[in-house]
Short mmCIF file of C-alpha atoms and ligand atoms in Angstrom, two decimals:
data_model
loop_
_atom_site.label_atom_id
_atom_site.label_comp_id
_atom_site.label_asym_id
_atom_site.label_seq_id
_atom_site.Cartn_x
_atom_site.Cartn_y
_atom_site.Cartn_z
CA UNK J 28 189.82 274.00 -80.53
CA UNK J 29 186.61 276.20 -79.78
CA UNK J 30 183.63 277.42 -82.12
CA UNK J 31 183.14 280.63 -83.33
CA UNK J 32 179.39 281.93 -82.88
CA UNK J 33 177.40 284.68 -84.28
CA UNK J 34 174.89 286.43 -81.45
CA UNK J 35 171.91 288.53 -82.56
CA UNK J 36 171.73 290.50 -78.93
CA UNK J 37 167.93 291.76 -79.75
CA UNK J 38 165.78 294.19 -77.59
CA UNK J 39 163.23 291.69 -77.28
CA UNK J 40 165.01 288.17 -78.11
CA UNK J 41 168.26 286.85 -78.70
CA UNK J 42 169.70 284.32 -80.43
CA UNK J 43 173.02 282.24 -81.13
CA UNK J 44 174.21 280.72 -84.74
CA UNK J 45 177.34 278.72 -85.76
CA UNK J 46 178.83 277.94 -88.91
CA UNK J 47 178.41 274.59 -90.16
CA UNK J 48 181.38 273.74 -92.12
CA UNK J 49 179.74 270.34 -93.33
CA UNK J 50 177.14 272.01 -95.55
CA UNK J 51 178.90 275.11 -95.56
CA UNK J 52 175.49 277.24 -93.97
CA UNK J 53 174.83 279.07 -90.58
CA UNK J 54 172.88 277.07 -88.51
CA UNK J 55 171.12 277.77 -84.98
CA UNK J 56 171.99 276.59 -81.64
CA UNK J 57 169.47 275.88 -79.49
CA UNK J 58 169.71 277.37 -75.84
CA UNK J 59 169.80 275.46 -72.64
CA UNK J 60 165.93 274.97 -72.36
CA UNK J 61 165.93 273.76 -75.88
CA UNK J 62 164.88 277.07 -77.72
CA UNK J 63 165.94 278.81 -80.64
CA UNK J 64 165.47 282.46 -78.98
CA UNK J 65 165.94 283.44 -75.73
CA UNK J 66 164.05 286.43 -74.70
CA UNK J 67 165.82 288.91 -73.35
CA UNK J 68 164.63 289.37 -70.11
CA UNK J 69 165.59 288.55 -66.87
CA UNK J 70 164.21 288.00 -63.43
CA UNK J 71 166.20 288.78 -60.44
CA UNK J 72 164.96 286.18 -58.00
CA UNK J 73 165.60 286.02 -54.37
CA UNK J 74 168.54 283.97 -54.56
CA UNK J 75 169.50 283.67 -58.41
CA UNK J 76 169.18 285.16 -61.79
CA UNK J 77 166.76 283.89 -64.48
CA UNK J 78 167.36 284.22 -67.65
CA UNK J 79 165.17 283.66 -70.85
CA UNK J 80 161.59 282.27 -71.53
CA UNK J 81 161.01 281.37 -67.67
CA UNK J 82 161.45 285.37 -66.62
CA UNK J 83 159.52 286.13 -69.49
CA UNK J 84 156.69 284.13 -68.30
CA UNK J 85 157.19 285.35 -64.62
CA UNK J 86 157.11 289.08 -66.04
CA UNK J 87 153.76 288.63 -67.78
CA UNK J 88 152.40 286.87 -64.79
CA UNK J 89 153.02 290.24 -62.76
CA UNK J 90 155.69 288.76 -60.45
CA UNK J 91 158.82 291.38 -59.13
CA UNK J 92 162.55 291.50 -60.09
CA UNK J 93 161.52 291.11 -63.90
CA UNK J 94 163.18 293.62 -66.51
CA UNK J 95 163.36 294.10 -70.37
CA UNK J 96 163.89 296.07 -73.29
CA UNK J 97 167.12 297.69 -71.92
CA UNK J 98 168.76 297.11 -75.10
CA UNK J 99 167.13 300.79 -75.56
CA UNK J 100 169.16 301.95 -73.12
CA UNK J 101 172.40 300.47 -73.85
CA UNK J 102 175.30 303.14 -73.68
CA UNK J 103 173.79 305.18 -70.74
CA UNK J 104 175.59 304.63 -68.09
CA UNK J 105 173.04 305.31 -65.68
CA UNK J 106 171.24 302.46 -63.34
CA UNK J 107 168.46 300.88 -65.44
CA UNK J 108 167.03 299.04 -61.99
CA UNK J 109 167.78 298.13 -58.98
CA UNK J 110 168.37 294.38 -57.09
CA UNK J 111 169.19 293.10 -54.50
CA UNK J 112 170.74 297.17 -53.56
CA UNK J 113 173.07 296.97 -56.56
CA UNK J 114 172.58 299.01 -59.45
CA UNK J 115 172.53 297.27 -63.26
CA UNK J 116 172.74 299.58 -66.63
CA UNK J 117 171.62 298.59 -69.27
CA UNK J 118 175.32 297.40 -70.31
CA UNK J 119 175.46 295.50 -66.99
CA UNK J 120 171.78 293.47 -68.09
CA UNK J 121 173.46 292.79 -71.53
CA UNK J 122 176.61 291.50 -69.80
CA UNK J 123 174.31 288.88 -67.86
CA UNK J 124 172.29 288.20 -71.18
CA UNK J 125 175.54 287.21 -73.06
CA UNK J 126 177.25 285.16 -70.55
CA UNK J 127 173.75 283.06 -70.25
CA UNK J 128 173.73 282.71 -73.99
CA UNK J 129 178.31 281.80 -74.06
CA UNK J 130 177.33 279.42 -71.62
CA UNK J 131 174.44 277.59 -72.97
CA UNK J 132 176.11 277.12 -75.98
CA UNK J 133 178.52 276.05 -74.99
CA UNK J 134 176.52 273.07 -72.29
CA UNK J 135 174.77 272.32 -76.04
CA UNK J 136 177.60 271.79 -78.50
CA UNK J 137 180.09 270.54 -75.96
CA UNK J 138 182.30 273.21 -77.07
CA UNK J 139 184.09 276.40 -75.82
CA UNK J 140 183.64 279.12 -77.32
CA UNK J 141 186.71 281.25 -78.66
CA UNK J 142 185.39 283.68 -80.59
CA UNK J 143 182.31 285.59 -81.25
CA UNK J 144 180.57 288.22 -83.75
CA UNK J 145 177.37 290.25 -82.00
CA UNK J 146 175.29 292.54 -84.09
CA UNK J 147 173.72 296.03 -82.72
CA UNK J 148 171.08 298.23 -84.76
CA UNK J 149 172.76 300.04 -87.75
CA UNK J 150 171.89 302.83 -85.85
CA UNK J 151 173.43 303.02 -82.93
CA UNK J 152 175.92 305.36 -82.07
CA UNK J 153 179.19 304.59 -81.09
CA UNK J 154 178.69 304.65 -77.30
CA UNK J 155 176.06 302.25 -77.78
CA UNK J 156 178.19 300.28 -79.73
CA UNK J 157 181.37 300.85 -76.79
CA UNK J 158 179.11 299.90 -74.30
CA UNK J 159 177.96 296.40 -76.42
CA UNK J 160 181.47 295.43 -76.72
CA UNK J 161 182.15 296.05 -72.95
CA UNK J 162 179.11 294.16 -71.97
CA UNK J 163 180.64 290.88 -74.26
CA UNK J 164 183.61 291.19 -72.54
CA UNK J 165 182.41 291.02 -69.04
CA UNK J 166 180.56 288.02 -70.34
CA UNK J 167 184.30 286.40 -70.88
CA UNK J 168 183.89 286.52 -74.85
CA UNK J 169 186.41 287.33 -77.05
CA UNK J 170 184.60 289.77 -79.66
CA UNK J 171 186.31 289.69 -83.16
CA UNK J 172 183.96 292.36 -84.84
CA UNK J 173 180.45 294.65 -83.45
CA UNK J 174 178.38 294.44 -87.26
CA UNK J 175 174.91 295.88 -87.75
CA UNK J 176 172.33 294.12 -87.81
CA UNK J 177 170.45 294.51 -91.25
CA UNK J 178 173.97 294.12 -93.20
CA UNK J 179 174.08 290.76 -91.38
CA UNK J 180 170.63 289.94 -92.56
CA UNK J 181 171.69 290.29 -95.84
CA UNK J 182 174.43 288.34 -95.55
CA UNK J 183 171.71 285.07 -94.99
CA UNK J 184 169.99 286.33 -98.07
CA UNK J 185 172.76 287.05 -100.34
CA UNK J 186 174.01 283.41 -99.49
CA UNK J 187 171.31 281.73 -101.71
CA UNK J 188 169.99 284.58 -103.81
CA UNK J 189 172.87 286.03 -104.95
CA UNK J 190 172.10 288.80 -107.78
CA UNK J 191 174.82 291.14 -109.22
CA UNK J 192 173.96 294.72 -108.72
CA UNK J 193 171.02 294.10 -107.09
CA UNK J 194 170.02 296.94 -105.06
CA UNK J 195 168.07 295.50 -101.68
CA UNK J 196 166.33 297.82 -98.88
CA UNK J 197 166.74 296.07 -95.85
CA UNK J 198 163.30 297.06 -93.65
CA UNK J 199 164.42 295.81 -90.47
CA UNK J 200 161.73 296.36 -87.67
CA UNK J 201 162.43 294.53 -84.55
CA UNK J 202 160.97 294.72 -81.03
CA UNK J 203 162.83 298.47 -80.01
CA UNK J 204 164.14 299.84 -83.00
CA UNK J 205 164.02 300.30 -86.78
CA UNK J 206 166.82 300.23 -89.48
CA UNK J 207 167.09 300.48 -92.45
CA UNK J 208 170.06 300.01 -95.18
CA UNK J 209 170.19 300.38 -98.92
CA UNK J 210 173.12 298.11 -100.17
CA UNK J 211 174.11 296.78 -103.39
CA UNK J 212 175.76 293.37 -104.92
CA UNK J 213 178.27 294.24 -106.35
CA UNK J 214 180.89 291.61 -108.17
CA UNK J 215 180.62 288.14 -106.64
CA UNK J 216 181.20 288.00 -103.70
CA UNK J 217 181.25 291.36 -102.64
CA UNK J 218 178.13 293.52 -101.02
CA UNK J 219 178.28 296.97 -100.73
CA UNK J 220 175.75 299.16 -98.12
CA UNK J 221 175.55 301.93 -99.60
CA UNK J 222 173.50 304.18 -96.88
CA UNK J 223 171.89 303.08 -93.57
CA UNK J 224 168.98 305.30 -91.28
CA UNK J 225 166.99 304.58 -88.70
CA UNK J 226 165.37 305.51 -85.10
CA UNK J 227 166.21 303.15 -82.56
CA UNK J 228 163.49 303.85 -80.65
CA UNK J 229 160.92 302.61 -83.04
CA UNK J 230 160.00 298.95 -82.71
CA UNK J 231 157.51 296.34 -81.53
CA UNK J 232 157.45 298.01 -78.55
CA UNK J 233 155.58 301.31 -79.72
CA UNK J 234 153.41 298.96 -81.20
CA UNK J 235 152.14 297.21 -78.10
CA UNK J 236 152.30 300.49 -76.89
CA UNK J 237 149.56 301.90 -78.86
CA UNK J 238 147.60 298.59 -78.52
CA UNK J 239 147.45 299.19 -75.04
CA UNK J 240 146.32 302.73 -76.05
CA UNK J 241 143.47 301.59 -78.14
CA UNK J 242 142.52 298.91 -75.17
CA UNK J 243 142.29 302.06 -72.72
CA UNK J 244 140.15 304.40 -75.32
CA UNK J 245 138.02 301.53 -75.98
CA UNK J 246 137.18 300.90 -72.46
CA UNK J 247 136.82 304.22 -71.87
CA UNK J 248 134.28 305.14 -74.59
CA UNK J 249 131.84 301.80 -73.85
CA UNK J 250 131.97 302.55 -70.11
CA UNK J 251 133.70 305.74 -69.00
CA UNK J 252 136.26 304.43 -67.12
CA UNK J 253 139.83 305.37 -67.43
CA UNK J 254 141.88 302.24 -67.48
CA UNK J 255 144.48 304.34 -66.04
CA UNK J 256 143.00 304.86 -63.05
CA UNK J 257 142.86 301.01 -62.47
CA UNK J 258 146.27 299.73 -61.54
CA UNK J 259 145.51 296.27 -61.43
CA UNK J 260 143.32 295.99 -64.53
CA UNK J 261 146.36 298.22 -66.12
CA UNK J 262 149.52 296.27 -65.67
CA UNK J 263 147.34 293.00 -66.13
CA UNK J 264 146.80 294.23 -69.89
CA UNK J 265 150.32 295.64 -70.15
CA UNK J 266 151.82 292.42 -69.48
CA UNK J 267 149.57 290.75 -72.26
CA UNK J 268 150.08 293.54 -74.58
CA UNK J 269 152.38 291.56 -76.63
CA UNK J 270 150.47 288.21 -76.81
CA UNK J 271 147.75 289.83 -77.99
CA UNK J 272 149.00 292.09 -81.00
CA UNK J 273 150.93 289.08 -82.14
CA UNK J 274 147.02 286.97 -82.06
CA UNK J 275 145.80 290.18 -84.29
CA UNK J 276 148.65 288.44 -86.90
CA UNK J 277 146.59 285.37 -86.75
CA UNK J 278 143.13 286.70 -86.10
CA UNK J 279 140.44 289.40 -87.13
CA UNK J 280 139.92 290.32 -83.84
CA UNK J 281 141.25 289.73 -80.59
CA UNK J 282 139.92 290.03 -76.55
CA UNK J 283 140.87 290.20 -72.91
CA UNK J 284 139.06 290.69 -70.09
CA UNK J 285 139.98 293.16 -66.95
CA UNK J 286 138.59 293.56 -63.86
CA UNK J 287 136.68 297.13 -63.42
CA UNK J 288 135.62 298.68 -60.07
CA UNK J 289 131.96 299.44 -60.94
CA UNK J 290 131.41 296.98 -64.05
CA UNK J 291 133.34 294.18 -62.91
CA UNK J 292 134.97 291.41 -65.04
CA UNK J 293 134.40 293.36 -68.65
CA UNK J 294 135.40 291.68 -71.99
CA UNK J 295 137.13 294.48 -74.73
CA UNK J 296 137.46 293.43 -78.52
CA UNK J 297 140.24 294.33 -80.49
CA UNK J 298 139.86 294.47 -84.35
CA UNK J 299 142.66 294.52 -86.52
CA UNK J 300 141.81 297.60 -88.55
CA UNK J 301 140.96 299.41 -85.53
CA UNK J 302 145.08 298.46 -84.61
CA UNK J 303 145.72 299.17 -88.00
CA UNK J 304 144.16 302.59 -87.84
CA UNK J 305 145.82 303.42 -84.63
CA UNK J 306 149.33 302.24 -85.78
CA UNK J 307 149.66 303.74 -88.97
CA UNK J 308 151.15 306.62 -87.69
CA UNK J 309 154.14 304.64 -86.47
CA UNK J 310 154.43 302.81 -90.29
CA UNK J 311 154.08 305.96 -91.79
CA UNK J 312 157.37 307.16 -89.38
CA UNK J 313 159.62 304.51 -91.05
CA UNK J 314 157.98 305.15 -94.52
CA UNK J 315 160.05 308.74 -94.47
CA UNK J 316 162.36 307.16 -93.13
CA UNK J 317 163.09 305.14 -96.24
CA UNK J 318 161.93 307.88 -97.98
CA UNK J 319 164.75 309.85 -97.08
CA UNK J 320 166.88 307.68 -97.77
CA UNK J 321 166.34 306.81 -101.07
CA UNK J 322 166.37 310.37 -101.38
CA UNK J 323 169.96 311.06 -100.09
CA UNK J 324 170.97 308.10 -102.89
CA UNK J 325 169.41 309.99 -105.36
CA UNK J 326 167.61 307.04 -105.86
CA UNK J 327 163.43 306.32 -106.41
CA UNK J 328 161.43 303.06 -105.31
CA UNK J 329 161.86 302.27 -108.90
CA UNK J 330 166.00 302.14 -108.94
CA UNK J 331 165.30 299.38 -106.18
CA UNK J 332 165.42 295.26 -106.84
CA UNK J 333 163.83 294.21 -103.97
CA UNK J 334 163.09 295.01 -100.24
CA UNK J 335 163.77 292.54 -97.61
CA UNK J 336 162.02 292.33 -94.44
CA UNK J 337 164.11 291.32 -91.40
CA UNK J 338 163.22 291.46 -87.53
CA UNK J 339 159.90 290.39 -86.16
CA UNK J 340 157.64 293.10 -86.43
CA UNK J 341 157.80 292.71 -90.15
CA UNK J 342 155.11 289.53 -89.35
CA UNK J 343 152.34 291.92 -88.98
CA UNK J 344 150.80 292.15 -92.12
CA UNK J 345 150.35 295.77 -92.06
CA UNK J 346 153.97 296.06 -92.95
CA UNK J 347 154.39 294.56 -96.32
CA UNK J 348 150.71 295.74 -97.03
CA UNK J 349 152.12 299.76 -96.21
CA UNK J 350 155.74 299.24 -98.01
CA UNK J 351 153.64 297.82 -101.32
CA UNK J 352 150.98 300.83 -101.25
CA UNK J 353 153.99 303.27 -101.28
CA UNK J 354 157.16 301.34 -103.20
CA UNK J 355 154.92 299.05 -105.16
CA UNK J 356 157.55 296.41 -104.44
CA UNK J 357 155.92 293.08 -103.15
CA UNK J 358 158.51 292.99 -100.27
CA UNK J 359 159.90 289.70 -100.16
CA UNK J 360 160.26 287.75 -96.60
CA UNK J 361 163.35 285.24 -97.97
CA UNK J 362 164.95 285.12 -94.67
CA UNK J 363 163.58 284.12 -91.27
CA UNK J 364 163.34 287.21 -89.81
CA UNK J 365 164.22 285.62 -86.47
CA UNK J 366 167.47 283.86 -87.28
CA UNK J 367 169.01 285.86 -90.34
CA UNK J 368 170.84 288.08 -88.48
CA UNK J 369 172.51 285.75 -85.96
CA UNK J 370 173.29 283.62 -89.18
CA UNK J 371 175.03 286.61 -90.91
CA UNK J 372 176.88 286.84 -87.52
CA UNK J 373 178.21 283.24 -87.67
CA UNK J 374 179.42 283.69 -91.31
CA UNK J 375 180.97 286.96 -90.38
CA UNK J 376 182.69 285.23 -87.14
CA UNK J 377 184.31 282.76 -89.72
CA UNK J 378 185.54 284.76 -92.72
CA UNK J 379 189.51 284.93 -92.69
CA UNK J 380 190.66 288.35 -90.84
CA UNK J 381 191.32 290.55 -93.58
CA UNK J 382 194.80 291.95 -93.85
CA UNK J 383 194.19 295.47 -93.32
CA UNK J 384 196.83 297.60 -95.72
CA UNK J 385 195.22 300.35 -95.60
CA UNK J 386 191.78 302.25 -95.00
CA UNK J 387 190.10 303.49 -97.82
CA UNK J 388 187.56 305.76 -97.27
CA UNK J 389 184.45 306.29 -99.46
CA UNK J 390 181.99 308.70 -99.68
CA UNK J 391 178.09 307.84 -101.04
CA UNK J 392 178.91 309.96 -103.76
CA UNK J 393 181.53 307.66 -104.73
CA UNK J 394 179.36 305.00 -104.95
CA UNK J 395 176.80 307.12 -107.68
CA UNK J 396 178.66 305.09 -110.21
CA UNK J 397 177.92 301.54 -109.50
CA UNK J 398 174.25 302.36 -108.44
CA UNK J 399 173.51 302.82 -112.48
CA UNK J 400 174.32 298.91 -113.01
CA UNK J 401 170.98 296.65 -114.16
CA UNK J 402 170.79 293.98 -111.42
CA UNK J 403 171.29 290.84 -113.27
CA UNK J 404 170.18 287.04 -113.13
CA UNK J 405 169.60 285.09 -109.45
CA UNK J 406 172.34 282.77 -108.38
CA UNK J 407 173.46 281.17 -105.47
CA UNK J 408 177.04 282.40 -103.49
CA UNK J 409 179.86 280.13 -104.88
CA UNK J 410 181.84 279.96 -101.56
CA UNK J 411 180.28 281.87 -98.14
CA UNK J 412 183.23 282.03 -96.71
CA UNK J 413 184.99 284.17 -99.46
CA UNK J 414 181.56 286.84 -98.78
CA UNK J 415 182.94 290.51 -98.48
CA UNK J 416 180.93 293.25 -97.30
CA UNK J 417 181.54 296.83 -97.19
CA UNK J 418 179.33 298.28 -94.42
CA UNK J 419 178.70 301.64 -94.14
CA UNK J 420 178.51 304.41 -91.07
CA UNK J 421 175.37 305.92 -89.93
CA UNK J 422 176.73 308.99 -88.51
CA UNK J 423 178.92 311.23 -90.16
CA UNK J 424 182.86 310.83 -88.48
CA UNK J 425 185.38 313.29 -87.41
CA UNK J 426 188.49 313.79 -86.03
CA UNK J 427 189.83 315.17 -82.61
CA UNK J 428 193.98 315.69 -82.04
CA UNK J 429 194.11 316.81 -78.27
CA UNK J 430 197.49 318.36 -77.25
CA UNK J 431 199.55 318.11 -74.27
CA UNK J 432 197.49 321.15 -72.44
CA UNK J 433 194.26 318.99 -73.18
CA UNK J 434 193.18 320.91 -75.25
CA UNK J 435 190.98 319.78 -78.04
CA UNK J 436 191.82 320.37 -82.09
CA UNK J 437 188.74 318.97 -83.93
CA UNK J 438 188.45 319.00 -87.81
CA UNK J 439 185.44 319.42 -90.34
CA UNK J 440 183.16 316.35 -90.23
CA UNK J 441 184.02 313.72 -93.06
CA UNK J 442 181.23 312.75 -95.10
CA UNK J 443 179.54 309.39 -94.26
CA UNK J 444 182.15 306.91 -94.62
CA UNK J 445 182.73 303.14 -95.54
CA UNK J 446 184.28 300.57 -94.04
CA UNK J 447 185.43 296.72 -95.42
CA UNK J 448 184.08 294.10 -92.95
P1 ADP L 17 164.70 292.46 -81.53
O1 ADP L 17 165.80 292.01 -82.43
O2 ADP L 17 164.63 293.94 -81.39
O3 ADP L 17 164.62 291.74 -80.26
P2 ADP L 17 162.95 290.89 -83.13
O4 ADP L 17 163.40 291.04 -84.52
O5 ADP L 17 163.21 289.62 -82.41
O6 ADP L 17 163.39 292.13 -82.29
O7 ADP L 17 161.38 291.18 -83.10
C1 ADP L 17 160.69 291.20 -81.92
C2 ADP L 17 159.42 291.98 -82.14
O8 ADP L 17 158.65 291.30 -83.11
C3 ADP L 17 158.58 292.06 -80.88
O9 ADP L 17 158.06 293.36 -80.74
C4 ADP L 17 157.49 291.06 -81.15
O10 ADP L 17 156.29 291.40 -80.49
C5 ADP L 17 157.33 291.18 -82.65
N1 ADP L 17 156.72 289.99 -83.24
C6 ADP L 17 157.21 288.75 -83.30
N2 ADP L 17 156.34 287.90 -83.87
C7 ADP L 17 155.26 288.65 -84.19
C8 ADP L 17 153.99 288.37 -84.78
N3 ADP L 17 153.66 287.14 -85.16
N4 ADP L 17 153.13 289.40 -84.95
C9 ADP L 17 153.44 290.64 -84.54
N5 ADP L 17 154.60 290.97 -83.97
C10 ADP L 17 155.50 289.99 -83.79
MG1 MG L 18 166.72 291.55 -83.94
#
């Protein structure tokens, strides 16, 4: 018999988790090169593919054939590059991502794998979600379930800080795109989302983005010349973009030298409130975000027990800093924000397949109810495996009856709707 693995598929890095039934916990599996994430990029070489932490490094050292973040551009069908005179989408990248990640798992535990869970962003819509599942099975794995991301998050947390009718905001800002749920624990052991928003083209990303930005103003103000202008000195700081925003985590203040046509080699400082400054624009975007959803709950920051923070971005201190100043909720960071959702994937992968009767469909109104409930003392989940979670769509459903001429019969939208992982 096989294992069943969870796969967090990220923009930015991906990783693989497996239910240990000896302590009864998700645990990571390392990849091939003896790392818990593999970033998802890959290099298409002259005569292979590379996959992971070694294309990484061979995209930020400028060489060719290197491409990432196409998780942003998962369900579009059209050619995200070109190698080797074949055409990959975005699907096609993901397909080669998950077969490196079946594979290595299964050269570390010695075992096949049979089954697996992989998360996508809350968010996404269902082509992007169509086009995940067709990228795991040209990969060769057998998908049991596509579950979104923050509600597997919580699934880590509720595992040892179990609290009934707690009402958790998941703030889950990763490396391309931002989510973020509203769910509630209801009787033990069953967690209910009970509305989900987000943008998924808000992440990490836009914040190296506007680093880069700041790097270019800077330079231009202390010696008038346009960065832009500059190829070389350009990409050089593109490609470090990311090393050094995470460094302004660390560090007051942060450097890097480029090469400039009339000044030569020319040393830029970075402080972190000048990043701060610059990026506050792009906290203040999921701010309404959460905002607004509160909002559609009928809920205020007050009605809320705590807010988790999941996905990496959340590391950069301006993030709990900006959620206190506007919830006044010290956001709590229980989880690892790199491993809770491929965790939550591995305890989904190994719950027993419900025996679907029926579909019951709930509206958020139907929920209003339950939301009055006082969250009461912390405990820890009796039995993981007996965790049920009712996730919730983020985009509202309808439904089309075509007849035999084609031609299409499509009702009112439904409300948001419910569903019983
Ligand atoms: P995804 O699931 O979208 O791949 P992750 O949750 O893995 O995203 O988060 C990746 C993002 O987190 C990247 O944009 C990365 O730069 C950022 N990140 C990771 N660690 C840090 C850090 N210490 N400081 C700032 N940003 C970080
Ligand atoms: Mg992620």
């Amino acid at each position: 018999m096989g294992i069943k693995i969870g796969i967090d598929l990220g923009t930015t890095f991906s990783a693989v988790a497996v239910y240990d039934e000896e302590s009864g916990r998700p645990v990571m599996v390392k990849n091939q090169e003896g790392e818990w994430l593999t970033p998802s990029v890959i290099q298409f070489a002259d005569d292979e593919i590379i996959i992971g932490s070694e294309a990484k490094d061979s995209y930020e050292n400028g060489e060719n054939g290197c491409v990432s973040v196409f998780k942003r551009r998962m369900g579009d069908p059209s050619p995200y590059c070109v190698a080797g005179g074949k055409n990959y989408s975005a699907q096609d990248l993901s397909a080669i991502l998950l077969r490196y990640l079946k594979e290595s798992t299964e050269k570390i535990t010695g075992q096949r794998v049979d089954e697996a869970v992989v998360t996508v962003p809350a968010y996404f819509y269902q082509q992007e979600r169509a086009a995940t599942l067709n990228a795991a099975k040209t990969a060769g794995l057998n998908v049991r379930q596509i579950i979104n991301e923050p509600s597997a998050a919580a699934m880590t947390y509720a595992l040892s800080h179990w609290r009934k009718n707690a009402k958790i905001m998941v703030y889950d800002l990763g490396g391309g795109t931002f989510d973020v749920t509203i769910l509630q624990m209801s009787d033990m052991p069953v967690m209910r989302s009970l509305k989900t928003t987000g943008n998924h083209m808000l992440g990490g990303k836009d914040w190296d983005d506007l680093l880069i930005r700041l790097i270019c103003d800077k330079i231009f103000s202390e010696t008038g010349t346009d960065l832009r202008s500059v190829p070389a000195a350009y990409k050089a700081v593109e490609r470090q973009a990311e090393t050094l925003k995470k460094s302004l985590t660390q560090l007051y203040s942060t450097s890097v030298t480029v090469m400039l046509p009339e000044q030569g080699r020319y040393k830029i400082t970075v402080t972190v409130d000048e990043f701060n400054e610059y990026t506050r624009p792009l906290l203040e975007r999921t701010g309404s975000l959460c905002r607004n959803l509160l909002g559609e709950l009928n809920m205020s920051w007050d009605d809320l027990t705590d807010i988790l923070l999941v996905g990496g971005s959340t590391r950069m201190k301006q993030v709990p800093a900006y959620l206190e100043e506007i919830s006044g909720h010290t956001p709590i960071s229980h989880v690892n924000p790199d491993e809770a959702v491929a965790m939550g994937a591995a305890i989904q992968v190994n719950l027993p397949v419900p025996d679907y009767k029926e579909v019951s469909l709930r509206t958020v109104q139907d929920t209003a109810e339950v939301r009055q409930s006082a969250a009461e003392e912390e405990t820890e989940l009796s039995s993981p495996l007996s965790l049920r979670y009712t996730d919730i769509v983020a985009h509202a459903m309808g439904i089309i009856a075509v007849n035999d001429e084609g031609t299409y019969y499509i009702n009112k939208q439904l409300s948001v709707v419910s569903y019983q992982l």
